[in-house]
Amino acid sequence: TTLGGRTASDAAQRSVGAGGEDMLDVRQRHDVVVNSRQGSKEAAGDAARVGQRAGLEEMSAEPMTVFLKLCAAAFYGVSSFFIVVVNKSVLTSHRFPSIIFVGLGQMLATVTLLWVGKACRVVNYPDLDYSMPRKVFPLPLLYLGNQMTGLLGTKKLNLPMFTVLRRFSILFTMIAEGILLNKTFTRPIQMTVFAMLLGAFIAASSDMAFDSLGYGYILTNDVLTAANGAYVKQKLESKELGKYGLLYYNALFMILPSLAIAYFTGDLQRAVEFEGWSNGMFVFQYLLSCIMGFVLMYSTVLCTQYNSALTTTIVGCVKNILVTYIGMFLGGDYIFTWTNFIGLNISIAGSLVYSYITFTEEQTTKTPSSTTETKGKIAV
């Protein structure tokens, strides 16, 4: 009996112990579940706080990005305006005989300034190697052609017709971006481009100082400007050279070919024998033209990097509005007619509407997905 009671007592104790262990397991599982829920809530709270912080940083970064875009566009517009005025003064007012010598001065200024900047560790770009021509091509050829045809057009034409014919660069840029970057453009943009070109044709129909060679230079310059802008955007996106590398090697590779052309065409001799070198004002404007050549190249690449090739072209055409009206009085080679004046103003009005539409569309259609970017647009 005593043994049976002891056995029953041990069994009861084991039962109580097992029940206690079961209760302990239940409590531990409950604690784990509660802790897991609390951890999930804390993680969700941390994620929400991180998301809020990222959203605030994104909102604060957006105005800075817009500010940089506007600054880059304004810098390009001012640079482009001043170099046209300075080049017109050097080539027309002072009658400097060598277009190529002006271009050479701009190339040498670009190479020198960037070399000094790299030596002082202000700027950085890749060192020269055997693969560099392949990485840069075809930009040096486009740069040289763009520079020479622009200078020749500046010398041959009055500034109002020079600027109104530059409107064709927008059409050519749209075509180049459509081919190289697969971009498409809406119907309002196409209509405003048509208005600008219509104004250019009306103005040209009554241009009393018509020069077929000058018109050819400017239209060629428009094509090269469009191709250059699209290729610069493509090269910048590849990130092989950077903006300083593009500027440096564009100018460096074209110095010797330009010098050879100047020598064999007699431009070099005419430039050396020019009597105006004793004129302090001419020397100052020539040196300013050389420096502004570098500034214009830098501002073009900067504007294209922060915006697009099309935006750079738009800014250039808006700048040309100011050049158009000032050019009627600068240089002394503009002949006023009402038909020409009306055509100029039609083209200018088209430029203003076009610029407004393009900037607003860039802001509203810019999304991470490339498919939504082209939605509702019509190919050129």
mmCIF file of C-alpha atoms in Angstrom:
data_model
loop_
_atom_site.group_PDB
_atom_site.id
_atom_site.type_symbol
_atom_site.label_atom_id
_atom_site.label_comp_id
_atom_site.label_asym_id
_atom_site.label_seq_id
_atom_site.Cartn_x
_atom_site.Cartn_y
_atom_site.Cartn_z
ATOM 1 C CA THR A 1 0.000 0.000 0.000
ATOM 2 C CA THR A 2 2.804 2.353 0.911
ATOM 3 C CA LEU A 3 4.552 1.568 -2.374
ATOM 4 C CA GLY A 4 1.338 2.129 -4.347
ATOM 5 C CA GLY A 5 0.720 5.482 -2.657
ATOM 6 C CA ARG A 6 4.277 6.593 -3.312
ATOM 7 C CA THR A 7 3.940 5.657 -6.987
ATOM 8 C CA ALA A 8 0.669 7.596 -7.295
ATOM 9 C CA SER A 9 2.262 10.564 -5.584
ATOM 10 C CA ASP A 10 5.235 10.498 -7.997
ATOM 11 C CA ALA A 11 2.866 10.258 -10.954
ATOM 12 C CA ALA A 12 0.892 13.239 -9.686
ATOM 13 C CA GLN A 13 4.082 15.252 -9.237
ATOM 14 C CA ARG A 14 5.209 14.339 -12.746
ATOM 15 C CA SER A 15 1.819 15.365 -14.088
ATOM 16 C CA VAL A 16 2.023 18.692 -12.303
ATOM 17 C CA GLY A 17 5.608 19.158 -13.611
ATOM 18 C CA ALA A 18 4.555 18.344 -17.147
ATOM 19 C CA GLY A 19 1.630 20.732 -16.870
ATOM 20 C CA GLY A 20 3.967 23.414 -15.575
ATOM 21 C CA GLU A 21 6.344 22.817 -18.447
ATOM 22 C CA ASP A 22 3.439 23.026 -20.883
ATOM 23 C CA MET A 23 2.364 26.302 -19.325
ATOM 24 C CA LEU A 24 5.940 27.566 -19.525
ATOM 25 C CA ASP A 25 6.110 26.587 -23.210
ATOM 26 C CA VAL A 26 2.839 28.355 -23.896
ATOM 27 C CA ARG A 27 4.045 31.464 -22.085
ATOM 28 C CA GLN A 28 7.373 31.418 -23.942
ATOM 29 C CA ARG A 29 5.585 31.025 -27.296
ATOM 30 C CA HIS A 30 3.284 33.889 -26.353
ATOM 31 C CA ASP A 31 6.268 36.057 -25.457
ATOM 32 C CA VAL A 32 7.929 35.192 -28.789
ATOM 33 C CA VAL A 33 4.772 36.126 -30.706
ATOM 34 C CA VAL A 34 4.408 39.401 -28.796
ATOM 35 C CA ASN A 35 8.083 40.263 -29.280
ATOM 36 C CA SER A 36 7.816 39.371 -32.969
ATOM 37 C CA ARG A 37 4.810 41.660 -33.370
ATOM 38 C CA GLN A 38 6.570 44.451 -31.521
ATOM 39 C CA GLY A 39 9.667 43.944 -33.687
ATOM 40 C CA SER A 40 7.528 44.045 -36.836
ATOM 41 C CA LYS A 41 5.865 47.265 -35.653
ATOM 42 C CA GLU A 42 9.249 48.799 -34.828
ATOM 43 C CA ALA A 43 10.643 47.693 -38.211
ATOM 44 C CA ALA A 44 7.601 49.136 -39.967
ATOM 45 C CA GLY A 45 8.022 52.353 -37.983
ATOM 46 C CA ASP A 46 11.732 52.504 -38.912
ATOM 47 C CA ALA A 47 10.888 51.855 -42.561
ATOM 48 C CA ALA A 48 8.250 54.604 -42.474
ATOM 49 C CA ARG A 49 10.725 57.014 -40.879
ATOM 50 C CA VAL A 50 13.386 56.115 -43.471
ATOM 51 C CA GLY A 51 10.809 56.601 -46.235
ATOM 52 C CA GLN A 52 9.782 59.967 -44.821
ATOM 53 C CA ARG A 53 13.438 61.007 -44.560
ATOM 54 C CA ALA A 54 14.109 59.873 -48.139
ATOM 55 C CA GLY A 55 10.994 61.725 -49.300
ATOM 56 C CA LEU A 56 12.104 64.909 -47.560
ATOM 57 C CA GLU A 57 15.614 64.576 -49.015
ATOM 58 C CA GLU A 58 14.115 63.979 -52.451
ATOM 59 C CA MET A 59 11.866 67.033 -52.094
ATOM 60 C CA SER A 60 14.803 69.169 -50.986
ATOM 61 C CA ALA A 61 16.997 67.791 -53.795
ATOM 62 C CA GLU A 62 14.373 68.507 -56.486
ATOM 63 C CA PRO A 63 14.531 72.331 -56.204
ATOM 64 C CA MET A 64 18.345 72.104 -56.267
ATOM 65 C CA THR A 65 18.208 70.013 -59.456
ATOM 66 C CA VAL A 66 15.862 72.531 -61.097
ATOM 67 C CA PHE A 67 18.142 75.358 -59.957
ATOM 68 C CA LEU A 68 21.206 73.658 -61.485
ATOM 69 C CA LYS A 69 19.327 73.089 -64.748
ATOM 70 C CA LEU A 70 18.294 76.741 -64.919
ATOM 71 C CA CYS A 71 21.828 77.935 -64.087
ATOM 72 C CA ALA A 72 23.346 75.682 -66.760
ATOM 73 C CA ALA A 73 20.819 76.912 -69.339
ATOM 74 C CA ALA A 74 21.359 80.583 -68.402
ATOM 75 C CA PHE A 75 25.154 80.156 -68.488
ATOM 76 C CA TYR A 76 24.957 78.704 -71.984
ATOM 77 C CA GLY A 77 22.599 81.446 -73.180
ATOM 78 C CA VAL A 78 24.844 84.281 -71.931
ATOM 79 C CA SER A 79 28.008 82.643 -73.313
ATOM 80 C CA SER A 80 26.403 82.004 -76.685
ATOM 81 C CA PHE A 81 25.189 85.609 -76.898
ATOM 82 C CA PHE A 82 28.555 87.187 -76.087
ATOM 83 C CA ILE A 83 30.595 85.039 -78.461
ATOM 84 C CA VAL A 84 28.308 85.896 -81.398
ATOM 85 C CA VAL A 85 28.648 89.624 -80.681
ATOM 86 C CA VAL A 86 32.438 89.422 -80.171
ATOM 87 C CA ASN A 87 33.009 87.293 -83.280
ATOM 88 C CA LYS A 88 30.854 89.657 -85.344
ATOM 89 C CA SER A 89 32.942 92.599 -84.163
ATOM 90 C CA VAL A 90 36.252 90.838 -84.892
ATOM 91 C CA LEU A 91 35.297 89.504 -88.324
ATOM 92 C CA THR A 92 33.032 92.282 -89.656
ATOM 93 C CA SER A 93 33.804 95.524 -87.821
ATOM 94 C CA HIS A 94 37.592 94.993 -87.728
ATOM 95 C CA ARG A 95 37.551 92.987 -91.002
ATOM 96 C CA PHE A 96 39.892 90.274 -89.718
ATOM 97 C CA PRO A 97 40.657 88.104 -92.797
ATOM 98 C CA SER A 98 41.154 84.640 -91.241
ATOM 99 C CA ILE A 99 38.241 82.584 -89.951
ATOM 100 C CA ILE A 100 40.496 79.591 -89.250
ATOM 101 C CA PHE A 101 42.914 81.671 -87.174
ATOM 102 C CA VAL A 102 40.053 82.692 -84.883
ATOM 103 C CA GLY A 103 39.088 79.045 -84.540
ATOM 104 C CA LEU A 104 42.700 78.077 -83.818
ATOM 105 C CA GLY A 105 42.881 80.661 -81.059
ATOM 106 C CA GLN A 106 39.738 79.211 -79.475
ATOM 107 C CA MET A 107 41.137 75.656 -79.641
ATOM 108 C CA LEU A 108 44.484 76.673 -78.123
ATOM 109 C CA ALA A 109 42.718 78.568 -75.335
ATOM 110 C CA THR A 110 40.566 75.507 -74.563
ATOM 111 C CA VAL A 111 43.528 73.092 -74.453
ATOM 112 C CA THR A 112 45.678 75.484 -72.396
ATOM 113 C CA LEU A 113 43.009 76.298 -69.813
ATOM 114 C CA LEU A 114 42.037 72.655 -69.299
ATOM 115 C CA TRP A 115 45.694 71.503 -69.122
ATOM 116 C CA VAL A 116 46.448 74.130 -66.469
ATOM 117 C CA GLY A 117 43.243 73.203 -64.639
ATOM 118 C CA LYS A 118 44.268 69.529 -64.533
ATOM 119 C CA ALA A 119 47.806 70.405 -63.422
ATOM 120 C CA CYS A 120 46.337 72.471 -60.564
ATOM 121 C CA ARG A 121 43.883 69.604 -59.772
ATOM 122 C CA VAL A 122 40.883 71.833 -60.392
ATOM 123 C CA VAL A 123 39.511 69.582 -63.143
ATOM 124 C CA ASN A 124 40.091 65.953 -64.039
ATOM 125 C CA TYR A 125 39.910 63.961 -67.269
ATOM 126 C CA PRO A 126 41.510 60.738 -68.605
ATOM 127 C CA ASP A 127 45.094 60.751 -69.870
ATOM 128 C CA LEU A 128 45.799 60.391 -73.572
ATOM 129 C CA ASP A 129 46.074 56.808 -74.860
ATOM 130 C CA TYR A 130 45.619 54.901 -78.110
ATOM 131 C CA SER A 131 41.914 54.305 -77.482
ATOM 132 C CA MET A 132 41.100 58.001 -77.051
ATOM 133 C CA PRO A 133 40.376 58.804 -80.741
ATOM 134 C CA ARG A 134 37.866 55.933 -80.847
ATOM 135 C CA LYS A 135 36.167 57.149 -77.663
ATOM 136 C CA VAL A 136 35.882 60.745 -78.890
ATOM 137 C CA PHE A 137 35.059 60.171 -82.572
ATOM 138 C CA PRO A 138 33.141 61.748 -84.364
ATOM 139 C CA LEU A 139 32.954 64.757 -82.018
ATOM 140 C CA PRO A 140 36.277 66.428 -83.069
ATOM 141 C CA LEU A 141 35.167 66.511 -86.720
ATOM 142 C CA LEU A 142 31.753 67.854 -85.772
ATOM 143 C CA TYR A 143 33.381 70.429 -83.486
ATOM 144 C CA LEU A 144 35.711 71.707 -86.213
ATOM 145 C CA GLY A 145 32.961 71.825 -88.822
ATOM 146 C CA ASN A 146 30.555 73.476 -86.408
ATOM 147 C CA GLN A 147 33.105 76.100 -85.422
ATOM 148 C CA MET A 148 34.224 76.967 -88.968
ATOM 149 C CA THR A 149 30.765 77.109 -90.548
ATOM 150 C CA GLY A 150 29.501 79.207 -87.622
ATOM 151 C CA LEU A 151 32.326 81.716 -88.010
ATOM 152 C CA LEU A 152 31.931 81.836 -91.799
ATOM 153 C CA GLY A 153 28.186 82.384 -91.448
ATOM 154 C CA THR A 154 28.764 85.125 -88.875
ATOM 155 C CA LYS A 155 31.064 86.938 -91.310
ATOM 156 C CA LYS A 156 28.833 86.516 -94.381
ATOM 157 C CA LEU A 157 25.387 87.323 -92.944
ATOM 158 C CA ASN A 158 23.829 90.105 -90.890
ATOM 159 C CA LEU A 159 22.995 89.026 -87.346
ATOM 160 C CA PRO A 160 19.163 89.014 -87.696
ATOM 161 C CA MET A 161 19.281 86.580 -90.649
ATOM 162 C CA PHE A 162 22.080 84.609 -88.992
ATOM 163 C CA THR A 163 19.943 84.037 -85.920
ATOM 164 C CA VAL A 164 16.680 83.320 -87.752
ATOM 165 C CA LEU A 165 18.365 80.701 -89.928
ATOM 166 C CA ARG A 166 19.745 79.109 -86.769
ATOM 167 C CA ARG A 167 16.134 78.082 -86.036
ATOM 168 C CA PHE A 168 16.656 75.183 -88.426
ATOM 169 C CA SER A 169 19.009 73.668 -85.850
ATOM 170 C CA ILE A 170 15.937 72.788 -83.745
ATOM 171 C CA LEU A 171 14.450 70.744 -86.581
ATOM 172 C CA PHE A 172 17.765 68.998 -87.202
ATOM 173 C CA THR A 173 18.239 68.364 -83.456
ATOM 174 C CA MET A 174 14.813 66.738 -83.255
ATOM 175 C CA ILE A 175 15.716 64.477 -86.178
ATOM 176 C CA ALA A 176 19.134 63.632 -84.660
ATOM 177 C CA GLU A 177 17.659 62.820 -81.239
ATOM 178 C CA GLY A 178 14.990 60.700 -82.894
ATOM 179 C CA ILE A 179 17.647 58.683 -84.749
ATOM 180 C CA LEU A 180 20.374 58.471 -82.073
ATOM 181 C CA LEU A 181 18.362 58.601 -78.828
ATOM 182 C CA ASN A 182 14.969 57.233 -80.011
ATOM 183 C CA LYS A 183 13.104 60.345 -78.852
ATOM 184 C CA THR A 184 9.680 61.405 -80.096
ATOM 185 C CA PHE A 185 7.958 64.800 -80.024
ATOM 186 C CA THR A 186 4.376 65.942 -79.600
ATOM 187 C CA ARG A 187 2.165 67.685 -82.136
ATOM 188 C CA PRO A 188 2.361 71.138 -80.398
ATOM 189 C CA ILE A 189 6.170 71.044 -80.620
ATOM 190 C CA GLN A 190 6.028 70.138 -84.302
ATOM 191 C CA MET A 191 3.583 72.997 -84.988
ATOM 192 C CA THR A 192 5.750 75.602 -83.226
ATOM 193 C CA VAL A 193 8.812 74.404 -85.153
ATOM 194 C CA PHE A 194 6.785 74.828 -88.351
ATOM 195 C CA ALA A 195 5.930 78.415 -87.292
ATOM 196 C CA MET A 196 9.614 79.211 -86.685
ATOM 197 C CA LEU A 197 10.661 77.829 -90.040
ATOM 198 C CA LEU A 198 7.786 79.620 -91.805
ATOM 199 C CA GLY A 199 8.986 82.911 -90.299
ATOM 200 C CA ALA A 200 12.524 82.136 -91.461
ATOM 201 C CA PHE A 201 11.321 81.535 -95.037
ATOM 202 C CA ILE A 202 9.290 84.780 -95.035
ATOM 203 C CA ALA A 203 12.287 86.754 -93.725
ATOM 204 C CA ALA A 204 14.632 85.152 -96.255
ATOM 205 C CA SER A 205 12.270 85.931 -99.146
ATOM 206 C CA SER A 206 12.836 89.648 -98.565
ATOM 207 C CA ASP A 207 16.474 89.627 -97.427
ATOM 208 C CA MET A 208 18.048 92.504 -99.363
ATOM 209 C CA ALA A 209 21.532 91.364 -98.279
ATOM 210 C CA PHE A 210 20.980 87.778 -99.498
ATOM 211 C CA ASP A 211 24.177 85.710 -99.682
ATOM 212 C CA SER A 212 23.732 82.136 -100.931
ATOM 213 C CA LEU A 213 27.139 81.101 -99.580
ATOM 214 C CA GLY A 214 26.315 82.507 -96.146
ATOM 215 C CA TYR A 215 22.958 80.682 -96.138
ATOM 216 C CA GLY A 216 24.761 77.454 -97.018
ATOM 217 C CA TYR A 217 27.229 77.927 -94.179
ATOM 218 C CA ILE A 218 24.502 78.478 -91.598
ATOM 219 C CA LEU A 219 22.332 75.549 -92.714
ATOM 220 C CA THR A 220 25.410 73.295 -92.614
ATOM 221 C CA ASN A 221 26.178 74.691 -89.165
ATOM 222 C CA ASP A 222 22.628 73.810 -88.071
ATOM 223 C CA VAL A 223 23.098 70.182 -89.119
ATOM 224 C CA LEU A 224 26.469 69.941 -87.368
ATOM 225 C CA THR A 225 25.106 71.620 -84.214
ATOM 226 C CA ALA A 226 22.283 69.089 -84.034
ATOM 227 C CA ALA A 227 24.585 66.105 -84.560
ATOM 228 C CA ASN A 228 27.122 67.498 -82.068
ATOM 229 C CA GLY A 229 24.481 67.978 -79.347
ATOM 230 C CA ALA A 230 23.080 64.469 -79.760
ATOM 231 C CA TYR A 231 26.539 62.848 -79.780
ATOM 232 C CA VAL A 232 27.670 64.880 -76.738
ATOM 233 C CA LYS A 233 24.639 63.588 -74.819
ATOM 234 C CA GLN A 234 25.462 60.046 -75.920
ATOM 235 C CA LYS A 235 29.135 60.352 -74.904
ATOM 236 C CA LEU A 236 28.276 61.917 -71.536
ATOM 237 C CA GLU A 237 25.882 59.067 -70.747
ATOM 238 C CA SER A 238 28.656 56.529 -71.419
ATOM 239 C CA LYS A 239 30.795 58.305 -68.738
ATOM 240 C CA GLU A 240 34.084 57.293 -70.395
ATOM 241 C CA LEU A 241 35.534 60.793 -70.753
ATOM 242 C CA GLY A 242 33.394 63.212 -68.749
ATOM 243 C CA LYS A 243 32.667 66.773 -69.826
ATOM 244 C CA TYR A 244 36.255 67.999 -69.406
ATOM 245 C CA GLY A 245 37.669 65.089 -71.398
ATOM 246 C CA LEU A 246 35.259 65.781 -74.249
ATOM 247 C CA LEU A 247 36.230 69.457 -74.313
ATOM 248 C CA TYR A 248 39.977 68.814 -74.099
ATOM 249 C CA TYR A 249 40.299 66.088 -76.725
ATOM 250 C CA ASN A 250 37.814 67.715 -79.114
ATOM 251 C CA ALA A 251 40.077 70.759 -79.318
ATOM 252 C CA LEU A 252 43.414 68.874 -79.077
ATOM 253 C CA PHE A 253 42.766 66.522 -81.996
ATOM 254 C CA MET A 254 41.749 69.377 -84.321
ATOM 255 C CA ILE A 255 44.625 71.834 -83.715
ATOM 256 C CA LEU A 256 47.072 70.292 -86.204
ATOM 257 C CA PRO A 257 44.474 69.735 -88.985
ATOM 258 C CA SER A 258 43.253 73.340 -88.551
ATOM 259 C CA LEU A 259 46.816 74.649 -88.642
ATOM 260 C CA ALA A 260 47.498 72.682 -91.834
ATOM 261 C CA ILE A 261 44.316 74.022 -93.455
ATOM 262 C CA ALA A 262 45.222 77.591 -92.449
ATOM 263 C CA TYR A 263 48.719 77.199 -93.923
ATOM 264 C CA PHE A 264 47.740 75.690 -97.268
ATOM 265 C CA THR A 265 44.807 78.083 -97.828
ATOM 266 C CA GLY A 266 46.915 81.149 -97.032
ATOM 267 C CA ASP A 267 44.775 82.065 -94.019
ATOM 268 C CA LEU A 268 47.766 81.852 -91.704
ATOM 269 C CA GLN A 269 49.792 84.335 -93.741
ATOM 270 C CA ARG A 270 46.866 86.761 -94.062
ATOM 271 C CA ALA A 271 46.319 86.605 -90.294
ATOM 272 C CA VAL A 272 49.991 87.301 -89.515
ATOM 273 C CA GLU A 273 50.094 90.225 -91.968
ATOM 274 C CA PHE A 274 46.873 91.783 -90.660
ATOM 275 C CA GLU A 275 47.430 95.462 -89.806
ATOM 276 C CA GLY A 276 45.014 95.499 -86.868
ATOM 277 C CA TRP A 277 47.434 93.761 -84.468
ATOM 278 C CA SER A 278 48.623 97.216 -83.435
ATOM 279 C CA ASN A 279 45.048 98.120 -82.418
ATOM 280 C CA GLY A 280 44.602 97.436 -78.705
ATOM 281 C CA MET A 281 40.822 97.099 -78.948
ATOM 282 C CA PHE A 282 41.092 94.476 -81.703
ATOM 283 C CA VAL A 283 43.682 92.464 -79.756
ATOM 284 C CA PHE A 284 41.439 92.547 -76.669
ATOM 285 C CA GLN A 285 38.401 91.384 -78.654
ATOM 286 C CA TYR A 286 40.408 88.641 -80.392
ATOM 287 C CA LEU A 287 41.678 87.293 -77.047
ATOM 288 C CA LEU A 288 38.151 87.566 -75.630
ATOM 289 C CA SER A 289 36.866 85.569 -78.616
ATOM 290 C CA CYS A 290 39.469 82.856 -77.922
ATOM 291 C CA ILE A 291 38.486 82.578 -74.249
ATOM 292 C CA MET A 292 34.772 82.746 -75.034
ATOM 293 C CA GLY A 293 35.250 79.835 -77.437
ATOM 294 C CA PHE A 294 36.252 77.663 -74.476
ATOM 295 C CA VAL A 295 33.500 79.108 -72.276
ATOM 296 C CA LEU A 296 30.897 78.380 -74.954
ATOM 297 C CA MET A 297 32.081 74.778 -75.381
ATOM 298 C CA TYR A 298 32.014 74.235 -71.609
ATOM 299 C CA SER A 299 28.578 75.814 -71.198
ATOM 300 C CA THR A 300 27.205 73.742 -74.109
ATOM 301 C CA VAL A 301 28.379 70.463 -72.547
ATOM 302 C CA LEU A 302 27.176 71.568 -69.094
ATOM 303 C CA CYS A 303 23.717 72.520 -70.359
ATOM 304 C CA THR A 304 23.435 69.259 -72.320
ATOM 305 C CA GLN A 305 24.522 67.257 -69.246
ATOM 306 C CA TYR A 306 21.992 68.814 -66.869
ATOM 307 C CA ASN A 307 19.190 69.109 -69.428
ATOM 308 C CA SER A 308 19.201 67.656 -72.943
ATOM 309 C CA ALA A 309 20.525 68.383 -76.416
ATOM 310 C CA LEU A 310 17.102 69.765 -77.368
ATOM 311 C CA THR A 311 16.979 72.083 -74.338
ATOM 312 C CA THR A 312 20.459 73.397 -75.217
ATOM 313 C CA THR A 313 19.236 74.166 -78.729
ATOM 314 C CA ILE A 314 16.125 75.883 -77.337
ATOM 315 C CA VAL A 315 18.178 78.124 -75.057
ATOM 316 C CA GLY A 316 20.410 79.025 -77.983
ATOM 317 C CA CYS A 317 17.397 80.019 -80.063
ATOM 318 C CA VAL A 318 15.844 82.075 -77.256
ATOM 319 C CA LYS A 319 19.173 83.866 -76.883
ATOM 320 C CA ASN A 320 19.005 84.590 -80.593
ATOM 321 C CA ILE A 321 15.906 86.732 -79.989
ATOM 322 C CA LEU A 322 18.095 89.273 -78.236
ATOM 323 C CA VAL A 323 20.795 88.940 -80.886
ATOM 324 C CA THR A 324 18.195 89.489 -83.631
ATOM 325 C CA TYR A 325 17.075 92.888 -82.367
ATOM 326 C CA ILE A 326 20.549 94.066 -81.326
ATOM 327 C CA GLY A 327 21.954 92.860 -84.657
ATOM 328 C CA MET A 328 19.722 95.277 -86.540
ATOM 329 C CA PHE A 329 21.957 98.042 -85.209
ATOM 330 C CA LEU A 330 25.271 96.173 -84.734
ATOM 331 C CA GLY A 331 27.603 95.588 -87.667
ATOM 332 C CA GLY A 332 25.839 97.958 -90.075
ATOM 333 C CA ASP A 333 24.953 95.231 -92.621
ATOM 334 C CA TYR A 334 21.213 94.799 -91.938
ATOM 335 C CA ILE A 335 18.812 96.260 -94.527
ATOM 336 C CA PHE A 336 15.290 96.813 -93.172
ATOM 337 C CA THR A 337 12.173 95.707 -95.079
ATOM 338 C CA TRP A 338 8.713 95.112 -93.618
ATOM 339 C CA THR A 339 8.438 91.578 -95.025
ATOM 340 C CA ASN A 340 11.793 90.636 -93.545
ATOM 341 C CA PHE A 341 10.921 92.227 -90.195
ATOM 342 C CA ILE A 342 7.524 90.451 -90.008
ATOM 343 C CA GLY A 343 9.154 87.122 -90.853
ATOM 344 C CA LEU A 344 11.735 87.629 -88.106
ATOM 345 C CA ASN A 345 8.994 88.311 -85.562
ATOM 346 C CA ILE A 346 6.936 85.260 -86.607
ATOM 347 C CA SER A 347 10.003 83.117 -86.073
ATOM 348 C CA ILE A 348 10.688 84.753 -82.699
ATOM 349 C CA ALA A 349 7.086 84.183 -81.545
ATOM 350 C CA GLY A 350 7.383 80.523 -82.540
ATOM 351 C CA SER A 351 10.604 80.278 -80.517
ATOM 352 C CA LEU A 352 8.943 81.614 -77.370
ATOM 353 C CA VAL A 353 5.930 79.283 -77.589
ATOM 354 C CA TYR A 354 8.184 76.355 -78.471
ATOM 355 C CA SER A 355 10.466 76.968 -75.491
ATOM 356 C CA TYR A 356 7.511 77.146 -73.093
ATOM 357 C CA ILE A 357 5.945 73.923 -74.415
ATOM 358 C CA THR A 358 9.224 72.010 -74.366
ATOM 359 C CA PHE A 359 10.183 72.979 -70.820
ATOM 360 C CA THR A 360 6.727 72.135 -69.453
ATOM 361 C CA GLU A 361 6.641 68.810 -71.298
ATOM 362 C CA GLU A 362 10.080 67.855 -69.983
ATOM 363 C CA GLN A 363 8.870 68.370 -66.422
ATOM 364 C CA THR A 364 5.553 66.500 -66.828
ATOM 365 C CA THR A 365 6.744 63.540 -68.917
ATOM 366 C CA LYS A 366 10.006 62.775 -67.105
ATOM 367 C CA THR A 367 9.441 59.442 -65.332
ATOM 368 C CA PRO A 368 11.733 56.525 -64.424
ATOM 369 C CA SER A 369 10.135 54.335 -67.040
ATOM 370 C CA SER A 370 11.248 54.929 -70.577
ATOM 371 C CA THR A 371 7.940 53.595 -71.849
ATOM 372 C CA THR A 372 5.883 56.284 -70.162
ATOM 373 C CA GLU A 373 8.223 58.965 -71.401
ATOM 374 C CA THR A 374 7.163 58.479 -75.008
ATOM 375 C CA LYS A 375 3.487 57.975 -74.317
ATOM 376 C CA GLY A 376 1.249 60.166 -76.446
ATOM 377 C CA LYS A 377 4.102 61.563 -78.518
ATOM 378 C CA ILE A 378 4.394 61.620 -82.279
ATOM 379 C CA ALA A 379 7.621 60.690 -84.026
ATOM 380 C CA VAL A 380 9.270 63.301 -86.196
#
